[in-house]
PDB file of C-alpha atoms in Angstrom:
ATOM      1  CA  UNK S  10       0.227  -0.168  -0.009  1.00  0.00           C
ATOM      2  CA  UNK S  11       1.379   3.375  -1.276  1.00  0.00           C
ATOM      3  CA  UNK S  12       1.422   6.573   0.976  1.00  0.00           C
ATOM      4  CA  UNK S  13      -0.973   8.913   0.147  1.00  0.00           C
ATOM      5  CA  UNK S  14       0.659  12.063  -1.749  1.00  0.00           C
ATOM      6  CA  UNK S  15       0.458  15.299   0.127  1.00  0.00           C
ATOM      7  CA  UNK S  16      -1.664  18.055  -0.686  1.00  0.00           C
ATOM      8  CA  UNK S  17      -0.534  21.400  -2.191  1.00  0.00           C
ATOM      9  CA  UNK S  18      -1.988  24.173  -0.379  1.00  0.00           C
ATOM     10  CA  UNK S  19      -2.405  27.332  -2.316  1.00  0.00           C
ATOM     11  CA  UNK S  20       0.213  29.856  -1.961  1.00  0.00           C
ATOM     12  CA  UNK S  21       2.984  27.480  -0.834  1.00  0.00           C
ATOM     13  CA  UNK S  22       5.903  27.488  -2.701  1.00  0.00           C
ATOM     14  CA  UNK S  23       6.629  24.786  -5.210  1.00  0.00           C
ATOM     15  CA  UNK S  24       8.829  22.223  -4.714  1.00  0.00           C
ATOM     16  CA  UNK S  25      12.469  22.318  -5.969  1.00  0.00           C
ATOM     17  CA  UNK S  26      13.224  22.963  -9.687  1.00  0.00           C
ATOM     18  CA  UNK S  27      15.813  21.511 -11.535  1.00  0.00           C
ATOM     19  CA  UNK S  28      18.961  22.446 -11.894  1.00  0.00           C
ATOM     20  CA  UNK S  29      18.936  22.827 -16.319  1.00  0.00           C
ATOM     21  CA  UNK S  30      15.937  25.474 -15.261  1.00  0.00           C
ATOM     22  CA  UNK S  31      17.934  27.727 -13.607  1.00  0.00           C
ATOM     23  CA  UNK S  32      19.075  29.950 -16.342  1.00  0.00           C
ATOM     24  CA  UNK S  33      15.190  30.267 -17.972  1.00  0.00           C
ATOM     25  CA  UNK S  34      13.836  30.841 -14.392  1.00  0.00           C
ATOM     26  CA  UNK S  35      16.493  34.066 -14.050  1.00  0.00           C
ATOM     27  CA  UNK S  36      15.919  34.969 -17.561  1.00  0.00           C
ATOM     28  CA  UNK S  37      11.823  35.109 -16.532  1.00  0.00           C
ATOM     29  CA  UNK S  38      12.082  36.232 -13.015  1.00  0.00           C
ATOM     30  CA  UNK S  39      15.353  39.439 -13.724  1.00  0.00           C
ATOM     31  CA  UNK S  40      14.213  39.955 -17.523  1.00  0.00           C
ATOM     32  CA  UNK S  41      16.670  43.233 -16.914  1.00  0.00           C
ATOM     33  CA  UNK S  42      20.068  43.279 -16.538  1.00  0.00           C
ATOM     34  CA  UNK S  43      21.245  43.897 -13.277  1.00  0.00           C
ATOM     35  CA  UNK S  44      23.639  46.949 -14.162  1.00  0.00           C
ATOM     36  CA  UNK S  45      20.441  48.882 -16.106  1.00  0.00           C
ATOM     37  CA  UNK S  46      18.091  48.082 -13.236  1.00  0.00           C
ATOM     38  CA  UNK S  47      20.395  49.775 -10.745  1.00  0.00           C
ATOM     39  CA  UNK S  48      20.847  52.563 -13.621  1.00  0.00           C
ATOM     40  CA  UNK S  49      16.892  53.057 -13.238  1.00  0.00           C
ATOM     41  CA  UNK S  50      16.838  52.468  -9.392  1.00  0.00           C
ATOM     42  CA  UNK S  51      19.372  55.295  -9.077  1.00  0.00           C
ATOM     43  CA  UNK S  52      17.021  57.617 -11.919  1.00  0.00           C
ATOM     44  CA  UNK S  53      14.260  56.923  -9.882  1.00  0.00           C
ATOM     45  CA  UNK S  54      15.327  58.092  -6.514  1.00  0.00           C
ATOM     46  CA  UNK S  55      16.885  61.304  -7.932  1.00  0.00           C
ATOM     47  CA  UNK S  56      13.173  61.868  -9.003  1.00  0.00           C
ATOM     48  CA  UNK S  57      13.536  61.002 -12.872  1.00  0.00           C
ATOM     49  CA  UNK S  58      11.475  59.190 -14.941  1.00  0.00           C
ATOM     50  CA  UNK S  59      12.962  55.555 -15.236  1.00  0.00           C
ATOM     51  CA  UNK S  60      13.672  55.720 -18.804  1.00  0.00           C
ATOM     52  CA  UNK S  61      15.277  58.125 -21.335  1.00  0.00           C
ATOM     53  CA  UNK S  62      12.764  57.093 -23.261  1.00  0.00           C
ATOM     54  CA  UNK S  63      12.831  58.158 -27.934  1.00  0.00           C
ATOM     55  CA  UNK S  64      10.770  61.157 -27.536  1.00  0.00           C
ATOM     56  CA  UNK S  65      13.341  63.924 -27.123  1.00  0.00           C
ATOM     57  CA  UNK S  66      13.649  66.572 -29.567  1.00  0.00           C
ATOM     58  CA  UNK S  67      17.573  65.603 -30.137  1.00  0.00           C
ATOM     59  CA  UNK S  68      16.733  61.888 -31.038  1.00  0.00           C
ATOM     60  CA  UNK S  69      13.683  62.793 -33.421  1.00  0.00           C
ATOM     61  CA  UNK S  70      16.006  65.308 -35.289  1.00  0.00           C
ATOM     62  CA  UNK S  71      18.929  62.494 -35.609  1.00  0.00           C
ATOM     63  CA  UNK S  72      16.438  60.106 -36.757  1.00  0.00           C
ATOM     64  CA  UNK S  73      15.092  62.770 -39.234  1.00  0.00           C
ATOM     65  CA  UNK S  74      18.730  63.788 -40.493  1.00  0.00           C
ATOM     66  CA  UNK S  75      20.005  60.554 -41.542  1.00  0.00           C
ATOM     67  CA  UNK S  76      16.798  59.222 -42.878  1.00  0.00           C
ATOM     68  CA  UNK S  77      17.221  63.064 -45.537  1.00  0.00           C
ATOM     69  CA  UNK S  78      20.856  61.548 -45.631  1.00  0.00           C
ATOM     70  CA  UNK S  79      19.938  57.912 -46.616  1.00  0.00           C
ATOM     71  CA  UNK S  80      17.305  59.516 -49.197  1.00  0.00           C
ATOM     72  CA  UNK S  81      19.842  61.946 -50.744  1.00  0.00           C
ATOM     73  CA  UNK S  82      22.575  59.069 -50.866  1.00  0.00           C
ATOM     74  CA  UNK S  83      19.719  56.981 -53.085  1.00  0.00           C
ATOM     75  CA  UNK S  84      18.844  59.372 -55.101  1.00  0.00           C
ATOM     76  CA  UNK S  85      22.263  60.204 -56.100  1.00  0.00           C
ATOM     77  CA  UNK S  86      24.018  56.341 -56.553  1.00  0.00           C
ATOM     78  CA  UNK S  87      20.683  55.720 -58.623  1.00  0.00           C
ATOM     79  CA  UNK S  88      21.867  55.458 -62.494  1.00  0.00           C
ATOM     80  CA  UNK S  89      20.698  57.991 -64.523  1.00  0.00           C
ATOM     81  CA  UNK S  90      20.717  55.744 -68.110  1.00  0.00           C
ATOM     82  CA  UNK S  91      23.447  54.518 -70.265  1.00  0.00           C
ATOM     83  CA  UNK S  92      24.932  56.181 -72.564  1.00  0.00           C
ATOM     84  CA  UNK S  93      23.144  54.634 -75.554  1.00  0.00           C
ATOM     85  CA  UNK S  94      19.690  55.537 -74.163  1.00  0.00           C
ATOM     86  CA  UNK S  95      20.656  58.804 -73.559  1.00  0.00           C
ATOM     87  CA  UNK S  96      22.092  58.933 -76.772  1.00  0.00           C
ATOM     88  CA  UNK S  97      19.368  57.621 -78.782  1.00  0.00           C
ATOM     89  CA  UNK S  98      16.814  60.244 -76.880  1.00  0.00           C
ATOM     90  CA  UNK S  99      18.885  63.242 -78.158  1.00  0.00           C
ATOM     91  CA  UNK S 100      18.381  61.612 -81.994  1.00  0.00           C
ATOM     92  CA  UNK S 101      14.491  61.336 -81.292  1.00  0.00           C
ATOM     93  CA  UNK S 102      14.464  64.945 -79.908  1.00  0.00           C
ATOM     94  CA  UNK S 103      16.430  65.776 -82.981  1.00  0.00           C
ATOM     95  CA  UNK S 104      14.110  64.160 -85.636  1.00  0.00           C
ATOM     96  CA  UNK S 105      11.075  65.789 -83.644  1.00  0.00           C
ATOM     97  CA  UNK S 106      12.648  69.264 -84.299  1.00  0.00           C
ATOM     98  CA  UNK S 107      13.577  68.330 -87.523  1.00  0.00           C
ATOM     99  CA  UNK S 108      10.183  67.388 -88.743  1.00  0.00           C
ATOM    100  CA  UNK S 109       8.161  70.879 -87.151  1.00  0.00           C
ATOM    101  CA  UNK S 110      10.795  72.911 -89.038  1.00  0.00           C
ATOM    102  CA  UNK S 111       9.833  70.525 -91.918  1.00  0.00           C
ATOM    103  CA  UNK S 112       6.193  70.603 -91.208  1.00  0.00           C
ATOM    104  CA  UNK S 113       6.368  75.119 -91.121  1.00  0.00           C
ATOM    105  CA  UNK S 114       8.591  75.067 -94.834  1.00  0.00           C
ATOM    106  CA  UNK S 115       5.960  72.964 -95.861  1.00  0.00           C
ATOM    107  CA  UNK S 116       2.791  76.050 -94.499  1.00  0.00           C
ATOM    108  CA  UNK S 117       5.121  77.945 -96.494  1.00  0.00           C
ATOM    109  CA  UNK S 118       5.356  76.503 -99.286  1.00  0.00           C
ATOM    110  CA  UNK S 119       1.879  75.876 -99.594  1.00  0.00           C
ATOM    111  CA  UNK S 120       1.058  79.573 -98.930  1.00  0.00           C
ATOM    112  CA  UNK S 121       3.503  80.761-101.374  1.00  0.00           C
ATOM    113  CA  UNK S 122       2.253  78.631-104.102  1.00  0.00           C
ATOM    114  CA  UNK S 123      -1.327  80.275-103.577  1.00  0.00           C
ATOM    115  CA  UNK S 124       0.438  83.551-104.678  1.00  0.00           C
ATOM    116  CA  UNK S 125       2.058  82.382-107.800  1.00  0.00           C
ATOM    117  CA  UNK S 126      -1.404  80.751-109.179  1.00  0.00           C
ATOM    118  CA  UNK S 127      -3.296  84.176-107.984  1.00  0.00           C
ATOM    119  CA  UNK S 128      -0.297  86.270-109.840  1.00  0.00           C
ATOM    120  CA  UNK S 129      -0.917  83.768-112.529  1.00  0.00           C
ATOM    121  CA  UNK S 130      -4.934  84.078-113.234  1.00  0.00           C
ATOM    122  CA  UNK S 131      -3.911  87.827-113.368  1.00  0.00           C
ATOM    123  CA  UNK S 132      -1.437  87.760-115.656  1.00  0.00           C
ATOM    124  CA  UNK S 133      -3.338  85.961-117.966  1.00  0.00           C
ATOM    125  CA  UNK S 134      -6.863  87.705-117.622  1.00  0.00           C
ATOM    126  CA  UNK S 135      -6.538  89.344-121.025  1.00  0.00           C
ATOM    127  CA  UNK S 136      -5.249  85.839-122.942  1.00  0.00           C
ATOM    128  CA  UNK S 137      -7.490  83.604-124.907  1.00  0.00           C
ATOM    129  CA  UNK S 138      -9.174  80.861-122.391  1.00  0.00           C
ATOM    130  CA  UNK S 139      -7.936  78.250-124.521  1.00  0.00           C
ATOM    131  CA  UNK S 140      -4.357  79.100-122.743  1.00  0.00           C
ATOM    132  CA  UNK S 141      -5.758  79.250-119.710  1.00  0.00           C
ATOM    133  CA  UNK S 142      -7.742  75.762-119.434  1.00  0.00           C
ATOM    134  CA  UNK S 143      -4.553  74.452-120.574  1.00  0.00           C
ATOM    135  CA  UNK S 144      -2.772  75.683-118.226  1.00  0.00           C
ATOM    136  CA  UNK S 145      -4.897  74.884-115.890  1.00  0.00           C
ATOM    137  CA  UNK S 146      -5.229  70.920-117.038  1.00  0.00           C
ATOM    138  CA  UNK S 147      -1.202  71.136-116.449  1.00  0.00           C
ATOM    139  CA  UNK S 148      -1.031  72.486-113.104  1.00  0.00           C
ATOM    140  CA  UNK S 149      -3.920  69.697-112.314  1.00  0.00           C
ATOM    141  CA  UNK S 150      -2.218  66.819-113.988  1.00  0.00           C
ATOM    142  CA  UNK S 151       1.689  67.669-112.236  1.00  0.00           C
ATOM    143  CA  UNK S 152       0.306  68.701-109.120  1.00  0.00           C
ATOM    144  CA  UNK S 153       1.181  72.111-108.908  1.00  0.00           C
ATOM    145  CA  UNK S 154      -2.813  72.554-107.393  1.00  0.00           C
ATOM    146  CA  UNK S 155      -4.862  70.903-104.995  1.00  0.00           C
ATOM    147  CA  UNK S 156      -7.478  69.011-106.972  1.00  0.00           C
ATOM    148  CA  UNK S 157     -11.516  68.321-105.251  1.00  0.00           C
ATOM    149  CA  UNK S 158     -13.844  66.095-106.438  1.00  0.00           C
ATOM    150  CA  UNK S 159     -15.666  62.319-106.518  1.00  0.00           C
ATOM    151  CA  UNK S 160     -13.346  59.831-105.978  1.00  0.00           C
ATOM    152  CA  UNK S 161     -12.760  56.410-103.581  1.00  0.00           C
ATOM    153  CA  UNK S 162     -10.261  55.985-100.505  1.00  0.00           C
ATOM    154  CA  UNK S 163      -8.313  52.642-100.089  1.00  0.00           C
ATOM    155  CA  UNK S 164      -6.951  52.063 -97.280  1.00  0.00           C
ATOM    156  CA  UNK S 165      -4.718  49.302 -95.953  1.00  0.00           C
ATOM    157  CA  UNK S 166      -3.081  48.431 -92.350  1.00  0.00           C
ATOM    158  CA  UNK S 167      -0.221  46.273 -90.882  1.00  0.00           C
ATOM    159  CA  UNK S 168      -1.761  42.944 -89.584  1.00  0.00           C
ATOM    160  CA  UNK S 169      -2.111  42.716 -85.699  1.00  0.00           C
ATOM    161  CA  UNK S 170       1.071  40.022 -85.607  1.00  0.00           C
ATOM    162  CA  UNK S 171       2.783  42.890 -87.164  1.00  0.00           C
ATOM    163  CA  UNK S 172       1.540  45.588 -84.567  1.00  0.00           C
ATOM    164  CA  UNK S 173       2.735  43.314 -81.762  1.00  0.00           C
ATOM    165  CA  UNK S 174       6.376  42.762 -83.064  1.00  0.00           C
ATOM    166  CA  UNK S 175       7.343  46.309 -83.469  1.00  0.00           C
ATOM    167  CA  UNK S 176      11.173  45.867 -82.104  1.00  0.00           C
ATOM    168  CA  UNK S 177      11.620  43.427 -84.931  1.00  0.00           C
ATOM    169  CA  UNK S 178      14.818  43.966 -86.635  1.00  0.00           C
ATOM    170  CA  UNK S 179      13.915  44.888 -90.367  1.00  0.00           C
ATOM    171  CA  UNK S 180      17.564  43.336 -91.409  1.00  0.00           C
ATOM    172  CA  UNK S 181      16.602  40.148 -89.486  1.00  0.00           C
ATOM    173  CA  UNK S 182      14.931  37.957 -92.449  1.00  0.00           C
ATOM    174  CA  UNK S 183      14.517  35.085 -89.924  1.00  0.00           C
ATOM    175  CA  UNK S 184      12.391  37.500 -87.431  1.00  0.00           C
ATOM    176  CA  UNK S 185      10.323  39.139 -90.691  1.00  0.00           C
ATOM    177  CA  UNK S 186       7.169  40.019 -89.721  1.00  0.00           C
ATOM    178  CA  UNK S 187       5.429  39.231 -93.453  1.00  0.00           C
ATOM    179  CA  UNK S 188       2.477  41.207 -92.251  1.00  0.00           C
ATOM    180  CA  UNK S 189       3.307  44.649 -92.598  1.00  0.00           C
ATOM    181  CA  UNK S 190       2.424  47.013 -95.353  1.00  0.00           C
ATOM    182  CA  UNK S 191       5.728  47.612 -97.913  1.00  0.00           C
ATOM    183  CA  UNK S 192       6.814  49.993-100.314  1.00  0.00           C
ATOM    184  CA  UNK S 193       6.415  47.798-103.131  1.00  0.00           C
ATOM    185  CA  UNK S 194       2.539  46.874-102.035  1.00  0.00           C
ATOM    186  CA  UNK S 195       1.879  50.795-102.042  1.00  0.00           C
ATOM    187  CA  UNK S 196       3.570  51.180-105.337  1.00  0.00           C
ATOM    188  CA  UNK S 197       1.324  48.319-106.442  1.00  0.00           C
ATOM    189  CA  UNK S 198      -2.184  49.268-105.577  1.00  0.00           C
ATOM    190  CA  UNK S 199      -1.160  52.976-106.540  1.00  0.00           C
ATOM    191  CA  UNK S 200      -0.202  51.562-110.436  1.00  0.00           C
ATOM    192  CA  UNK S 201      -3.683  49.972-110.036  1.00  0.00           C
ATOM    193  CA  UNK S 202      -5.431  52.994-109.351  1.00  0.00           C
ATOM    194  CA  UNK S 203      -3.957  55.114-112.452  1.00  0.00           C
ATOM    195  CA  UNK S 204      -4.546  52.174-114.525  1.00  0.00           C
ATOM    196  CA  UNK S 205      -8.699  52.486-113.456  1.00  0.00           C
ATOM    197  CA  UNK S 206      -8.155  55.928-114.729  1.00  0.00           C
ATOM    198  CA  UNK S 207      -7.312  58.186-111.281  1.00  0.00           C
ATOM    199  CA  UNK S 208      -7.037  61.867-112.110  1.00  0.00           C
ATOM    200  CA  UNK S 209      -5.067  62.768-108.929  1.00  0.00           C
ATOM    201  CA  UNK S 210      -3.704  60.880-105.667  1.00  0.00           C
ATOM    202  CA  UNK S 211      -2.641  61.014-102.876  1.00  0.00           C
ATOM    203  CA  UNK S 212      -1.166  58.890-100.032  1.00  0.00           C
ATOM    204  CA  UNK S 213      -1.474  59.844 -96.059  1.00  0.00           C
ATOM    205  CA  UNK S 214      -2.007  63.494 -97.506  1.00  0.00           C
ATOM    206  CA  UNK S 215       1.291  63.246 -99.877  1.00  0.00           C
ATOM    207  CA  UNK S 216       0.416  64.212-102.822  1.00  0.00           C
ATOM    208  CA  UNK S 217       1.634  61.345-106.301  1.00  0.00           C
ATOM    209  CA  UNK S 218       2.851  62.674-109.306  1.00  0.00           C
ATOM    210  CA  UNK S 219       4.892  61.818-112.264  1.00  0.00           C
ATOM    211  CA  UNK S 220       8.519  62.620-110.394  1.00  0.00           C
ATOM    212  CA  UNK S 221       7.056  61.229-106.563  1.00  0.00           C
ATOM    213  CA  UNK S 222       9.027  57.933-105.240  1.00  0.00           C
ATOM    214  CA  UNK S 223       7.739  55.540-102.763  1.00  0.00           C
ATOM    215  CA  UNK S 224      10.444  54.100-100.894  1.00  0.00           C
ATOM    216  CA  UNK S 225      11.043  51.785 -97.932  1.00  0.00           C
ATOM    217  CA  UNK S 226      13.645  52.544 -95.311  1.00  0.00           C
ATOM    218  CA  UNK S 227      14.009  50.675 -92.381  1.00  0.00           C
ATOM    219  CA  UNK S 228      10.533  49.910 -91.420  1.00  0.00           C
ATOM    220  CA  UNK S 229       9.101  53.378 -92.598  1.00  0.00           C
ATOM    221  CA  UNK S 230       7.383  53.991 -95.590  1.00  0.00           C
ATOM    222  CA  UNK S 231       8.602  56.994 -97.136  1.00  0.00           C
ATOM    223  CA  UNK S 232       6.914  59.387-100.154  1.00  0.00           C
ATOM    224  CA  UNK S 233       8.921  62.207-101.822  1.00  0.00           C
ATOM    225  CA  UNK S 234      11.369  61.754 -98.559  1.00  0.00           C
ATOM    226  CA  UNK S 235       8.413  62.325 -96.075  1.00  0.00           C
ATOM    227  CA  UNK S 236       8.098  59.092 -94.263  1.00  0.00           C
ATOM    228  CA  UNK S 237       4.177  57.623 -93.170  1.00  0.00           C
ATOM    229  CA  UNK S 238       2.748  56.491 -90.531  1.00  0.00           C
ATOM    230  CA  UNK S 239      -0.005  53.070 -91.017  1.00  0.00           C
ATOM    231  CA  UNK S 240      -2.543  53.506 -91.942  1.00  0.00           C
ATOM    232  CA  UNK S 241      -2.124  53.962 -95.575  1.00  0.00           C
ATOM    233  CA  UNK S 242      -4.884  55.687 -96.632  1.00  0.00           C
ATOM    234  CA  UNK S 243      -4.622  56.160-100.838  1.00  0.00           C
ATOM    235  CA  UNK S 244      -7.237  58.911-101.925  1.00  0.00           C
ATOM    236  CA  UNK S 245      -7.988  58.614-105.723  1.00  0.00           C
ATOM    237  CA  UNK S 246     -10.021  61.424-108.018  1.00  0.00           C
ATOM    238  CA  UNK S 247     -12.421  59.833-110.222  1.00  0.00           C
ATOM    239  CA  UNK S 248     -15.789  58.524-110.766  1.00  0.00           C
ATOM    240  CA  UNK S 249     -16.133  56.771-107.679  1.00  0.00           C
ATOM    241  CA  UNK S 250     -18.177  53.614-108.433  1.00  0.00           C
ATOM    242  CA  UNK S 251     -16.017  53.123-111.784  1.00  0.00           C
ATOM    243  CA  UNK S 252     -12.873  53.407-110.229  1.00  0.00           C
ATOM    244  CA  UNK S 253     -13.698  50.606-108.052  1.00  0.00           C
ATOM    245  CA  UNK S 254     -15.310  48.052-110.478  1.00  0.00           C
ATOM    246  CA  UNK S 255     -12.024  48.812-112.887  1.00  0.00           C
ATOM    247  CA  UNK S 256      -9.653  48.550-110.159  1.00  0.00           C
ATOM    248  CA  UNK S 257     -11.042  45.148-108.838  1.00  0.00           C
ATOM    249  CA  UNK S 258     -10.315  43.554-112.443  1.00  0.00           C
ATOM    250  CA  UNK S 259      -7.013  45.239-112.948  1.00  0.00           C
ATOM    251  CA  UNK S 260      -4.038  42.494-111.794  1.00  0.00           C
ATOM    252  CA  UNK S 261      -3.570  45.169-108.308  1.00  0.00           C
ATOM    253  CA  UNK S 262      -7.930  44.073-107.096  1.00  0.00           C
ATOM    254  CA  UNK S 263      -6.415  40.548-107.231  1.00  0.00           C
ATOM    255  CA  UNK S 264      -2.881  41.629-105.490  1.00  0.00           C
ATOM    256  CA  UNK S 265      -5.063  43.639-102.406  1.00  0.00           C
ATOM    257  CA  UNK S 266      -7.047  40.207-102.001  1.00  0.00           C
ATOM    258  CA  UNK S 267      -4.361  38.259-101.645  1.00  0.00           C
ATOM    259  CA  UNK S 268      -2.745  40.830 -99.175  1.00  0.00           C
ATOM    260  CA  UNK S 269      -5.671  39.770 -96.857  1.00  0.00           C
ATOM    261  CA  UNK S 270      -5.935  35.864 -97.683  1.00  0.00           C
ATOM    262  CA  UNK S 271      -2.635  35.264 -97.090  1.00  0.00           C
ATOM    263  CA  UNK S 272      -0.757  37.951 -95.140  1.00  0.00           C
ATOM    264  CA  UNK S 273      -3.938  38.962 -92.798  1.00  0.00           C
ATOM    265  CA  UNK S 274      -3.434  42.980 -94.057  1.00  0.00           C
ATOM    266  CA  UNK S 275      -6.982  44.718 -93.563  1.00  0.00           C
ATOM    267  CA  UNK S 276      -8.111  46.561 -96.112  1.00  0.00           C
ATOM    268  CA  UNK S 277     -11.015  49.004 -96.933  1.00  0.00           C
ATOM    269  CA  UNK S 278     -12.481  50.659-100.329  1.00  0.00           C
ATOM    270  CA  UNK S 279     -15.045  53.615 -99.658  1.00  0.00           C
ATOM    271  CA  UNK S 280     -16.774  55.542-102.068  1.00  0.00           C
ATOM    272  CA  UNK S 281     -16.935  59.059-101.977  1.00  0.00           C
ATOM    273  CA  UNK S 282     -18.890  62.331-103.921  1.00  0.00           C
ATOM    274  CA  UNK S 283     -16.279  65.232-102.631  1.00  0.00           C
ATOM    275  CA  UNK S 284     -12.301  63.796-101.879  1.00  0.00           C
ATOM    276  CA  UNK S 285      -9.487  66.103-101.235  1.00  0.00           C
ATOM    277  CA  UNK S 286      -6.312  65.660-102.668  1.00  0.00           C
ATOM    278  CA  UNK S 287      -3.593  68.506-101.787  1.00  0.00           C
ATOM    279  CA  UNK S 288      -0.927  69.763-104.103  1.00  0.00           C
ATOM    280  CA  UNK S 289       2.363  68.875-104.034  1.00  0.00           C
ATOM    281  CA  UNK S 290       4.984  70.067-101.648  1.00  0.00           C
ATOM    282  CA  UNK S 291       8.019  68.956-103.539  1.00  0.00           C
ATOM    283  CA  UNK S 292       7.167  70.415-107.162  1.00  0.00           C
ATOM    284  CA  UNK S 293      10.253  72.588-108.382  1.00  0.00           C
ATOM    285  CA  UNK S 294       9.923  74.555-111.114  1.00  0.00           C
ATOM    286  CA  UNK S 295      12.961  74.404-113.260  1.00  0.00           C
ATOM    287  CA  UNK S 296      13.045  77.250-115.541  1.00  0.00           C
ATOM    288  CA  UNK S 297      10.874  79.506-117.335  1.00  0.00           C
ATOM    289  CA  UNK S 298      10.793  82.094-120.491  1.00  0.00           C
ATOM    290  CA  UNK S 299       8.926  84.298-122.563  1.00  0.00           C
ATOM    291  CA  UNK S 300       7.730  83.154-125.797  1.00  0.00           C
ATOM    292  CA  UNK S 301       8.741  85.655-128.677  1.00  0.00           C
ATOM    293  CA  UNK S 302       4.074  86.285-129.165  1.00  0.00           C
ATOM    294  CA  UNK S 303       4.707  87.422-125.564  1.00  0.00           C
ATOM    295  CA  UNK S 304       2.282  84.928-124.007  1.00  0.00           C
ATOM    296  CA  UNK S 305       4.192  83.489-120.628  1.00  0.00           C
ATOM    297  CA  UNK S 306       5.286  80.098-120.451  1.00  0.00           C
ATOM    298  CA  UNK S 307       6.625  77.421-118.289  1.00  0.00           C
ATOM    299  CA  UNK S 308       8.433  74.376-118.014  1.00  0.00           C
ATOM    300  CA  UNK S 309       9.727  71.501-116.371  1.00  0.00           C
ATOM    301  CA  UNK S 310      12.025  68.897-116.312  1.00  0.00           C
ATOM    302  CA  UNK S 311      10.345  65.862-118.703  1.00  0.00           C
ATOM    303  CA  UNK S 312       8.996  62.727-116.306  1.00  0.00           C
ATOM    304  CA  UNK S 313       8.218  59.303-116.937  1.00  0.00           C
ATOM    305  CA  UNK S 314       5.472  57.383-114.575  1.00  0.00           C
ATOM    306  CA  UNK S 315       6.886  54.070-112.905  1.00  0.00           C
ATOM    307  CA  UNK S 316       4.548  51.305-113.572  1.00  0.00           C
ATOM    308  CA  UNK S 317       3.852  48.059-111.962  1.00  0.00           C
TER     309      UNK S 317
END
């Protein structure tokens, strides 16, 4: 028969603690280091708070200064961009500046062209109507004046795949995107419209004449050295419905359909009772002379129109 265990009364001291638990008991019972506790007791006896705290003005000012110095150091050490990126941004700014100057010069040329036309009309006021009509016809053919009349608007754009691959190097044949409209495509389409009977034509506001050139430079299409951005809007003056029917019957019409079927290049053709084709900004007068009869005569360098 076992002897009964002693009953522990409330408030009685615990039994003996194992030696391995003495360090834990010491940390729990006296969490503050004796030296710090002694210093705290001395402050309390002197009538001061037991701890100095962190809300003193000197501590706050020091923290603010340290934070400011860290932020300033981070801004100074942060790289401002590579040399290549800075040079690229500088070139882009130069291009935008040159384009703005070119637009201003084009506007000035248009204004001067209107003044020249007014002077010519005044000079020919006393001449025969046949000469005036011939001059009007030649100005329209050469693109010296703008044209207004019925016609159609042909719009072609890059495919969705080509728009997504904007960073593809045009010199990399392996990564070439076939869904991008090329200068050759616009040449074929424009020649087809000339063949269908178009009287005047422009691409994105750039007048096409017998001296115009549609070129491909990298990923940009140039018309008379003026860059174009997609979508490419070809405006042609003529009988809209007849022009559309004749264009569809040409090889260029079949070529336009193949662009959509094979390369997913979208296109639309809309007829209108009024379309505007601006005058050519690149047309230059080569020389002028006065005939023996006293009537003024102008002449330009003869040119030929390219065929598809």
